[in-house]
Coordinates of C-alpha atoms in Angstrom, one line a residue:
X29 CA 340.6 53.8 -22.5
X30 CA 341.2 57.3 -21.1
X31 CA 337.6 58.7 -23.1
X32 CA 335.7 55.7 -21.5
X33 CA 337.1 56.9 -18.2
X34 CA 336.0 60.3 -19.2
X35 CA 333.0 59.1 -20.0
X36 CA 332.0 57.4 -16.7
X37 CA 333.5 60.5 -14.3
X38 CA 330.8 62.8 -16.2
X39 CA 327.8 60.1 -16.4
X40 CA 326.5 60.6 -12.8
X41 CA 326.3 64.2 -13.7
X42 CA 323.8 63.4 -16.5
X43 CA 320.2 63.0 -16.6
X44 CA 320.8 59.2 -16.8
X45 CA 321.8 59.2 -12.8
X46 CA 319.2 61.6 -11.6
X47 CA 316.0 59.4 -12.7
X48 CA 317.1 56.6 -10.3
X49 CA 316.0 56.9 -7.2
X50 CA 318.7 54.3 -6.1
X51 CA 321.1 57.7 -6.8
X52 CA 319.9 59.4 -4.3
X53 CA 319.7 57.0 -1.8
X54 CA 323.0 56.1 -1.6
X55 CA 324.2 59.7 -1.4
X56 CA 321.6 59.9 1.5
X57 CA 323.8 57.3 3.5
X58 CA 326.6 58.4 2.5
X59 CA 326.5 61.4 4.0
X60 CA 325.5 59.5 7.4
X61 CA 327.8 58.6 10.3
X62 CA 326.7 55.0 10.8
X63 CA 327.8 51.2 11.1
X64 CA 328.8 51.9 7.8
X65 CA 331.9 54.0 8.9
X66 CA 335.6 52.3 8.1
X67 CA 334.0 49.2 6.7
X68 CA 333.1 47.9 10.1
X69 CA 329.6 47.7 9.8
X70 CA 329.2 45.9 6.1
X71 CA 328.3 42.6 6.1
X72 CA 330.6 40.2 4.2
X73 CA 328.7 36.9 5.3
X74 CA 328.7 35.4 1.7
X75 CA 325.1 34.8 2.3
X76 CA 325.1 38.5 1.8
X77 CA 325.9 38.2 -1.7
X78 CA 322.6 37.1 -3.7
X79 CA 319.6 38.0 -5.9
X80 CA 318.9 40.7 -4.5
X81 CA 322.7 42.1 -3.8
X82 CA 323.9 40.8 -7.3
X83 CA 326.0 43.4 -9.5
X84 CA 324.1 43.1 -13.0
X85 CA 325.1 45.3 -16.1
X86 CA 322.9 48.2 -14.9
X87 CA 323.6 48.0 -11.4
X88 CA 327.6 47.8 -12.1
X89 CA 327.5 50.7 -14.0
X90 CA 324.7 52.7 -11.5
X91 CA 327.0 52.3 -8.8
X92 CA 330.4 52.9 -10.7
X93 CA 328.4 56.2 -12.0
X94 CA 327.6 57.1 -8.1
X95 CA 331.4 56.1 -7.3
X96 CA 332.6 58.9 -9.5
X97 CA 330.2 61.3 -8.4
X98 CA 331.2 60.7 -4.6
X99 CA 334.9 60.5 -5.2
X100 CA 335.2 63.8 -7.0
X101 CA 333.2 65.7 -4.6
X102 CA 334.8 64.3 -1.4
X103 CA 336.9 67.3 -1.4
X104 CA 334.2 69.4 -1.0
X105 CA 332.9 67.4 1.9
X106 CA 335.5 66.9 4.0
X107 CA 334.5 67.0 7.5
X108 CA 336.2 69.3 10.4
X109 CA 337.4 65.7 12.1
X110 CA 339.0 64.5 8.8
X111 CA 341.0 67.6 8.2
X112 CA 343.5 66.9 11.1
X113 CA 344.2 63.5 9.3
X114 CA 344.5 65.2 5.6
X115 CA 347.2 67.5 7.3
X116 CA 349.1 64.5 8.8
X117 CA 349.3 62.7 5.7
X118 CA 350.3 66.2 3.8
X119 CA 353.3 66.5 6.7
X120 CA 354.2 63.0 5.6
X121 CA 354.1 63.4 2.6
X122 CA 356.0 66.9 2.3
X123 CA 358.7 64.9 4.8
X124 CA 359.0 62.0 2.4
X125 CA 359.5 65.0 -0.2
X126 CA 363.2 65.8 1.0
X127 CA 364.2 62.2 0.1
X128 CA 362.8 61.6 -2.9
X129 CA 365.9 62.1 -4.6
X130 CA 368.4 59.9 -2.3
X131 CA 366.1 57.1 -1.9
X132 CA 365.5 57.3 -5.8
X133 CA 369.2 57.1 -6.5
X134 CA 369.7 54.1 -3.7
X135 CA 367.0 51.8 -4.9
X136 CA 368.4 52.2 -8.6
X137 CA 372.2 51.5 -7.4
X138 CA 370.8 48.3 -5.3
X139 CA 368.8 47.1 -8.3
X140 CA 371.9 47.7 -10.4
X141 CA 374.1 45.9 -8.3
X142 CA 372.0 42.9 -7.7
X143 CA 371.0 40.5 -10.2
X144 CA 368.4 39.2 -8.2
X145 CA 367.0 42.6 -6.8
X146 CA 367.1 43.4 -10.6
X147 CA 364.8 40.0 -11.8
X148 CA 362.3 40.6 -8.8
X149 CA 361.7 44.2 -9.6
X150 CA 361.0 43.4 -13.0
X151 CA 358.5 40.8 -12.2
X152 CA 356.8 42.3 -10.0
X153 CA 356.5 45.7 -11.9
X154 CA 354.3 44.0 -14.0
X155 CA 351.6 42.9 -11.2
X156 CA 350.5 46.4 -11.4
X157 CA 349.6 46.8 -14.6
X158 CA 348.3 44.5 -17.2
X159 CA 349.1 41.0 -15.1
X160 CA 346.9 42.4 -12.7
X161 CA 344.3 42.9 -15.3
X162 CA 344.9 39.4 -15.9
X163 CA 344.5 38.7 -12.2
X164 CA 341.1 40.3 -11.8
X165 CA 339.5 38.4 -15.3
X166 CA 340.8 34.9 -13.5
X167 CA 339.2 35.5 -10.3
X168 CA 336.2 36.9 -12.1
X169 CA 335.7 34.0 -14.3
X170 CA 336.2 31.3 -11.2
X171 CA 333.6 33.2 -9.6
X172 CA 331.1 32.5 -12.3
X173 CA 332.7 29.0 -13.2
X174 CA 332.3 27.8 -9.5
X175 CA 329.2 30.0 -9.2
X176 CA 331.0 32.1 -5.8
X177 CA 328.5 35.5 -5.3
X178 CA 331.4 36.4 -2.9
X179 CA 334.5 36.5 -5.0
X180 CA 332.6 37.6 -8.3
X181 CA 331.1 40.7 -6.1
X182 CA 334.3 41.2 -4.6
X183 CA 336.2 41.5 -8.1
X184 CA 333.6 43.5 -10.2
X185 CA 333.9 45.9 -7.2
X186 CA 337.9 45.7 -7.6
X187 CA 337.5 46.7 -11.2
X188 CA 335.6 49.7 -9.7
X189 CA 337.8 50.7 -7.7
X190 CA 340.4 50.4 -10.2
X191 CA 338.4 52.3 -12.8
X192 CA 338.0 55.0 -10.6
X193 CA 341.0 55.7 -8.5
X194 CA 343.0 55.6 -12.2
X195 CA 340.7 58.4 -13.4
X196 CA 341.4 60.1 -10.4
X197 CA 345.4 59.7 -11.1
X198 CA 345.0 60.5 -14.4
X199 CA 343.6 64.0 -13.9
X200 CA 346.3 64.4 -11.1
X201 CA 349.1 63.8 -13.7
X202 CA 348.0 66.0 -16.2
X203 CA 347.8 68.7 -13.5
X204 CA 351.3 68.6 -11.8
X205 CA 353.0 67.2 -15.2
X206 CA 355.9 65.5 -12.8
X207 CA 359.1 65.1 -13.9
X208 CA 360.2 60.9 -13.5
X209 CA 362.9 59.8 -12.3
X210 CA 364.6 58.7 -15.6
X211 CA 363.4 62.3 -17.2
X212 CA 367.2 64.7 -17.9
X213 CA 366.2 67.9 -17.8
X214 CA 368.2 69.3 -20.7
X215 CA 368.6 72.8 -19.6
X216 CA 370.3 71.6 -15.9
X217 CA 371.1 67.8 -17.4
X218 CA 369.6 66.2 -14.2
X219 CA 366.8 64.2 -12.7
X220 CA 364.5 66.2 -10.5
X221 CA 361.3 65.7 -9.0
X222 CA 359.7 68.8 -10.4
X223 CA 356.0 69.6 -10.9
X224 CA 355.6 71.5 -14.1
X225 CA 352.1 72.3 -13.9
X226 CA 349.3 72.4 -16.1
X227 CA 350.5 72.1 -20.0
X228 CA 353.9 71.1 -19.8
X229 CA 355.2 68.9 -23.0
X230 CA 358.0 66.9 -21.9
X231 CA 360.5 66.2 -24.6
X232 CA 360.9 62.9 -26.5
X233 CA 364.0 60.9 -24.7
X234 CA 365.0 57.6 -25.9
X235 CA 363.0 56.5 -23.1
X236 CA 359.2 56.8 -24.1
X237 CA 358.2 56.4 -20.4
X238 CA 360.1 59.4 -19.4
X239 CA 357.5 61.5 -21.1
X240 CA 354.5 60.6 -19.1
X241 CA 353.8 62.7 -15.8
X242 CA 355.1 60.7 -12.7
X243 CA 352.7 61.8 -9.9
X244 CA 351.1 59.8 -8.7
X245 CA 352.5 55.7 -9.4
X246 CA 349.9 54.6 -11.4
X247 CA 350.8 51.0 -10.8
X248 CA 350.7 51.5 -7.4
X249 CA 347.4 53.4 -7.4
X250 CA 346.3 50.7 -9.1
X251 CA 347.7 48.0 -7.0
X252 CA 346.3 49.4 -3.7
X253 CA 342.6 50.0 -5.3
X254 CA 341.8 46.6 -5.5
X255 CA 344.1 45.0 -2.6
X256 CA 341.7 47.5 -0.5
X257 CA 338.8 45.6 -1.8
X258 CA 339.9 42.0 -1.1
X259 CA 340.9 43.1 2.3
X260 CA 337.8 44.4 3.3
X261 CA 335.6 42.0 1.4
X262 CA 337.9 39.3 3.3
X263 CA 338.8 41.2 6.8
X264 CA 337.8 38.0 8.4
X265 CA 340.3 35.8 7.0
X266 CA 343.9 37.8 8.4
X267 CA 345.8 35.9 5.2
X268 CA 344.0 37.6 2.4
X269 CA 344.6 42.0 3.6
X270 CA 348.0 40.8 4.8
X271 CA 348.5 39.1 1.2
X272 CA 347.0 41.5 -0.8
X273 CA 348.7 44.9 0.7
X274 CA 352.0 42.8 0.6
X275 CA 351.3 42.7 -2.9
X276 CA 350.5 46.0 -3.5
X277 CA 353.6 47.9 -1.7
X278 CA 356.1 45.1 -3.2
X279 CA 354.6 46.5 -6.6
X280 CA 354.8 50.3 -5.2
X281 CA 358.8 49.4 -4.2
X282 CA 359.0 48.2 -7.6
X283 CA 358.6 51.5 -9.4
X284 CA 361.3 53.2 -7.2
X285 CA 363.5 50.1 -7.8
X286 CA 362.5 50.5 -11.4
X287 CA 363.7 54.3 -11.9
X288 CA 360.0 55.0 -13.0
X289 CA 358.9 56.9 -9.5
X290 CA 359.6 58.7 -6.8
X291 CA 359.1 57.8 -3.8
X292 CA 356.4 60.8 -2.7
X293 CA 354.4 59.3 -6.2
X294 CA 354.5 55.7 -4.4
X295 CA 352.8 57.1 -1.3
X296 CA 350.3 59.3 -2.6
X297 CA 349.5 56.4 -5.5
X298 CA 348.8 54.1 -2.1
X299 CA 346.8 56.0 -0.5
X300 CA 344.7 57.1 -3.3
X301 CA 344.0 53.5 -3.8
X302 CA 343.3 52.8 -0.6
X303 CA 341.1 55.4 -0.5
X304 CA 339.1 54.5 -3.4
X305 CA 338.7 51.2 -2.7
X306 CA 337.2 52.0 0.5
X307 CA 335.2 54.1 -0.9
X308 CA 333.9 51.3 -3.4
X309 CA 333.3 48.8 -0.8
X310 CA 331.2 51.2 1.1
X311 CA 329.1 52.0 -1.3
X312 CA 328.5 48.5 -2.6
X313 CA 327.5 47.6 1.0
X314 CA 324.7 50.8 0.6
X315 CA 323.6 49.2 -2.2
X316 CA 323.2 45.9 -0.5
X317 CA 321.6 47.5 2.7
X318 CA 319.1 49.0 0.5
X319 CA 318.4 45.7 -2.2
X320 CA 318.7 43.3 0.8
X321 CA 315.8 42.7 2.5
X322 CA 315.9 42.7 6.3
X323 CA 316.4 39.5 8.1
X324 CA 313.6 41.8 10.8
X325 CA 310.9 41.9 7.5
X326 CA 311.0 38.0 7.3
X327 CA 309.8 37.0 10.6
X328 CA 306.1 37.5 11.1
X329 CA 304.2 38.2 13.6
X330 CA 300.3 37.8 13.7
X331 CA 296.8 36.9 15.5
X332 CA 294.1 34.8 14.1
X333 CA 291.2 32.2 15.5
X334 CA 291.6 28.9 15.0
X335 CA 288.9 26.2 15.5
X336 CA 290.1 23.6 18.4
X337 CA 288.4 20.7 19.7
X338 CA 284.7 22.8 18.9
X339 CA 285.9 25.7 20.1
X340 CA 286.7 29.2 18.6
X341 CA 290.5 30.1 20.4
X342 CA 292.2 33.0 19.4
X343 CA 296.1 32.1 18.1
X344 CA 299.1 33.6 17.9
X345 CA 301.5 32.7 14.7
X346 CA 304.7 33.3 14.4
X347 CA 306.9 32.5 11.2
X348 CA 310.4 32.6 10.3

């Protein structure tokens, strides 16, 4: 799994992106402050979703190719506006930091101390990771059962998003090599949230999940990646982005309950997702700006003569 995800975050890179002009248009608009901004602008009108904007083999992969590229060099193009909110969320994020550690220890003595806090966190744990693998193939295959453009767009672009923000959280764990929550530190024999850094072997434990890097939550990176899709795809029904973020921080609450994560991973793994999945969206809705045509191009406008009771008029014809 992890050398097909290498795989995709170098393709755009390769010659294979750089023939298609299709590349280079949608880094064009990407780059543009337009209706596109925040998702307001896309159309979601399931009419939207046809021929012209369907996701086929190559155009999955084109697009999760250019999803890659635009998500790894977003850091290098962060505008002068957007830096005020990237310092906000690093203040919250270094505030969450000082309770990491009693929140941690809470959520485990409340889950230990209820049986039924115990048998929720446990099932819903598992929502982030392969059940919601399972999730995405069901909705996938109604969409092509009931033949629904909408849903079967909106969840090939979930699997986007998840494919890409869990590259993105993969690199990040290999760099700060986190200590978990159920990690003991045998020189101090505690649980801290340290970041080791680049190279750092944890030591086999009895739990094999202690050995994995904890920042960010997968799961919850996961989670939020394709709840961000649904809820945009679906802004105009309030049930579905109320459903699917419920989801997707019940799931993030889950690995603190679960001793997995700290709390600082849970956060960061949210908005990672979120990010990605917006990023997705967007970029799907390029793709369909560009592929779709314009409802202006199918109205015509255009003079003629016509022949009318033996005479030679000129005529006007307009089509729709």
């Amino acid at each position: 799994m992890r050398i097909v995800i290498a795989f995709l975050l170098f393709a755009p890179f390769t010659g294979f992106s750089q023939k298609d002009t299709l590349v280079k248009k949608l880094d064009s608009l990407s780059i543009k402050s337009d209706s596109l901004k925040n998702g307001a602008g896309n159309n979601i009108n399931p009419k939207a979703y046809n021929e012209q904007t369907t996701l086929n083999f190559h155009n999955y992969f084109l697009l999760l190719g250019n999803d890659f590229k635009q998500q790894a060099t977003l850091p290098f193009k962060v505008k002068k506006k957007d830096r005020y909110t990237i310092a906000k969320f690093a203040a919250l994020t270094a505030a969450v930091s000082f309770i990491d550690e009693p929140v941690s220890h809470y959520a485990v003595h409340l889950k230990n101390s209820s049986d039924a806090v115990s048998s929720a966190s446990r099932y819903i744990t598992q929502f982030g990771g392969l059940y919601e693998i399972y999730a995405l193939t069901g909705m996938a295959a109604y969409g092509m059962v009931f033949k629904d453009e909408k849903i079967k767009t909106t969840t090939l672009l979930a699997t986007q998003s998840y494919l890409t923000a869990g590259a993105i959280q993969i690199v990040l764990k290999f760099v700060t090599s986190r200590q978990r929550p159920l990690y003991i530190d045998k020189r101090t024999n505690e649980n801290e949230p340290i970041f080791h850094g680049l190279f750092f072997h944890f030591k086999s434990q009895s739990n094999s999940n202690s050995k994995s890097s904890s920042f960010p939550s997968g799961h919850t990176t996961a989670a939020f990646a394709a709840a961000t899709v649904y809820a945009l795809e679906y802004r105009n029904k309030p049930l579905i982005p109320i459903l699917s973020y419920s989801a997707a921080t019940l799931i993030g609450l889950s690995r603190i309950t679960e001793n997995k994560h700290w709390p600082t991973d849970v956060l960061v793994g949210a908005a990672l997702g979120f990010l990605s999945g917006k990023q997705v969206v967007n970029n799907y809705h390029r793709f369909s700006k560009i592929k779709q045509p314009q409802q202006e191009k199918l109205k015509a406008l255009s003079f003629n003569m016509q022949y009318f009771y033996g005479k030679l008029l000129p005529g006007v014809t307009y089509s729709l």
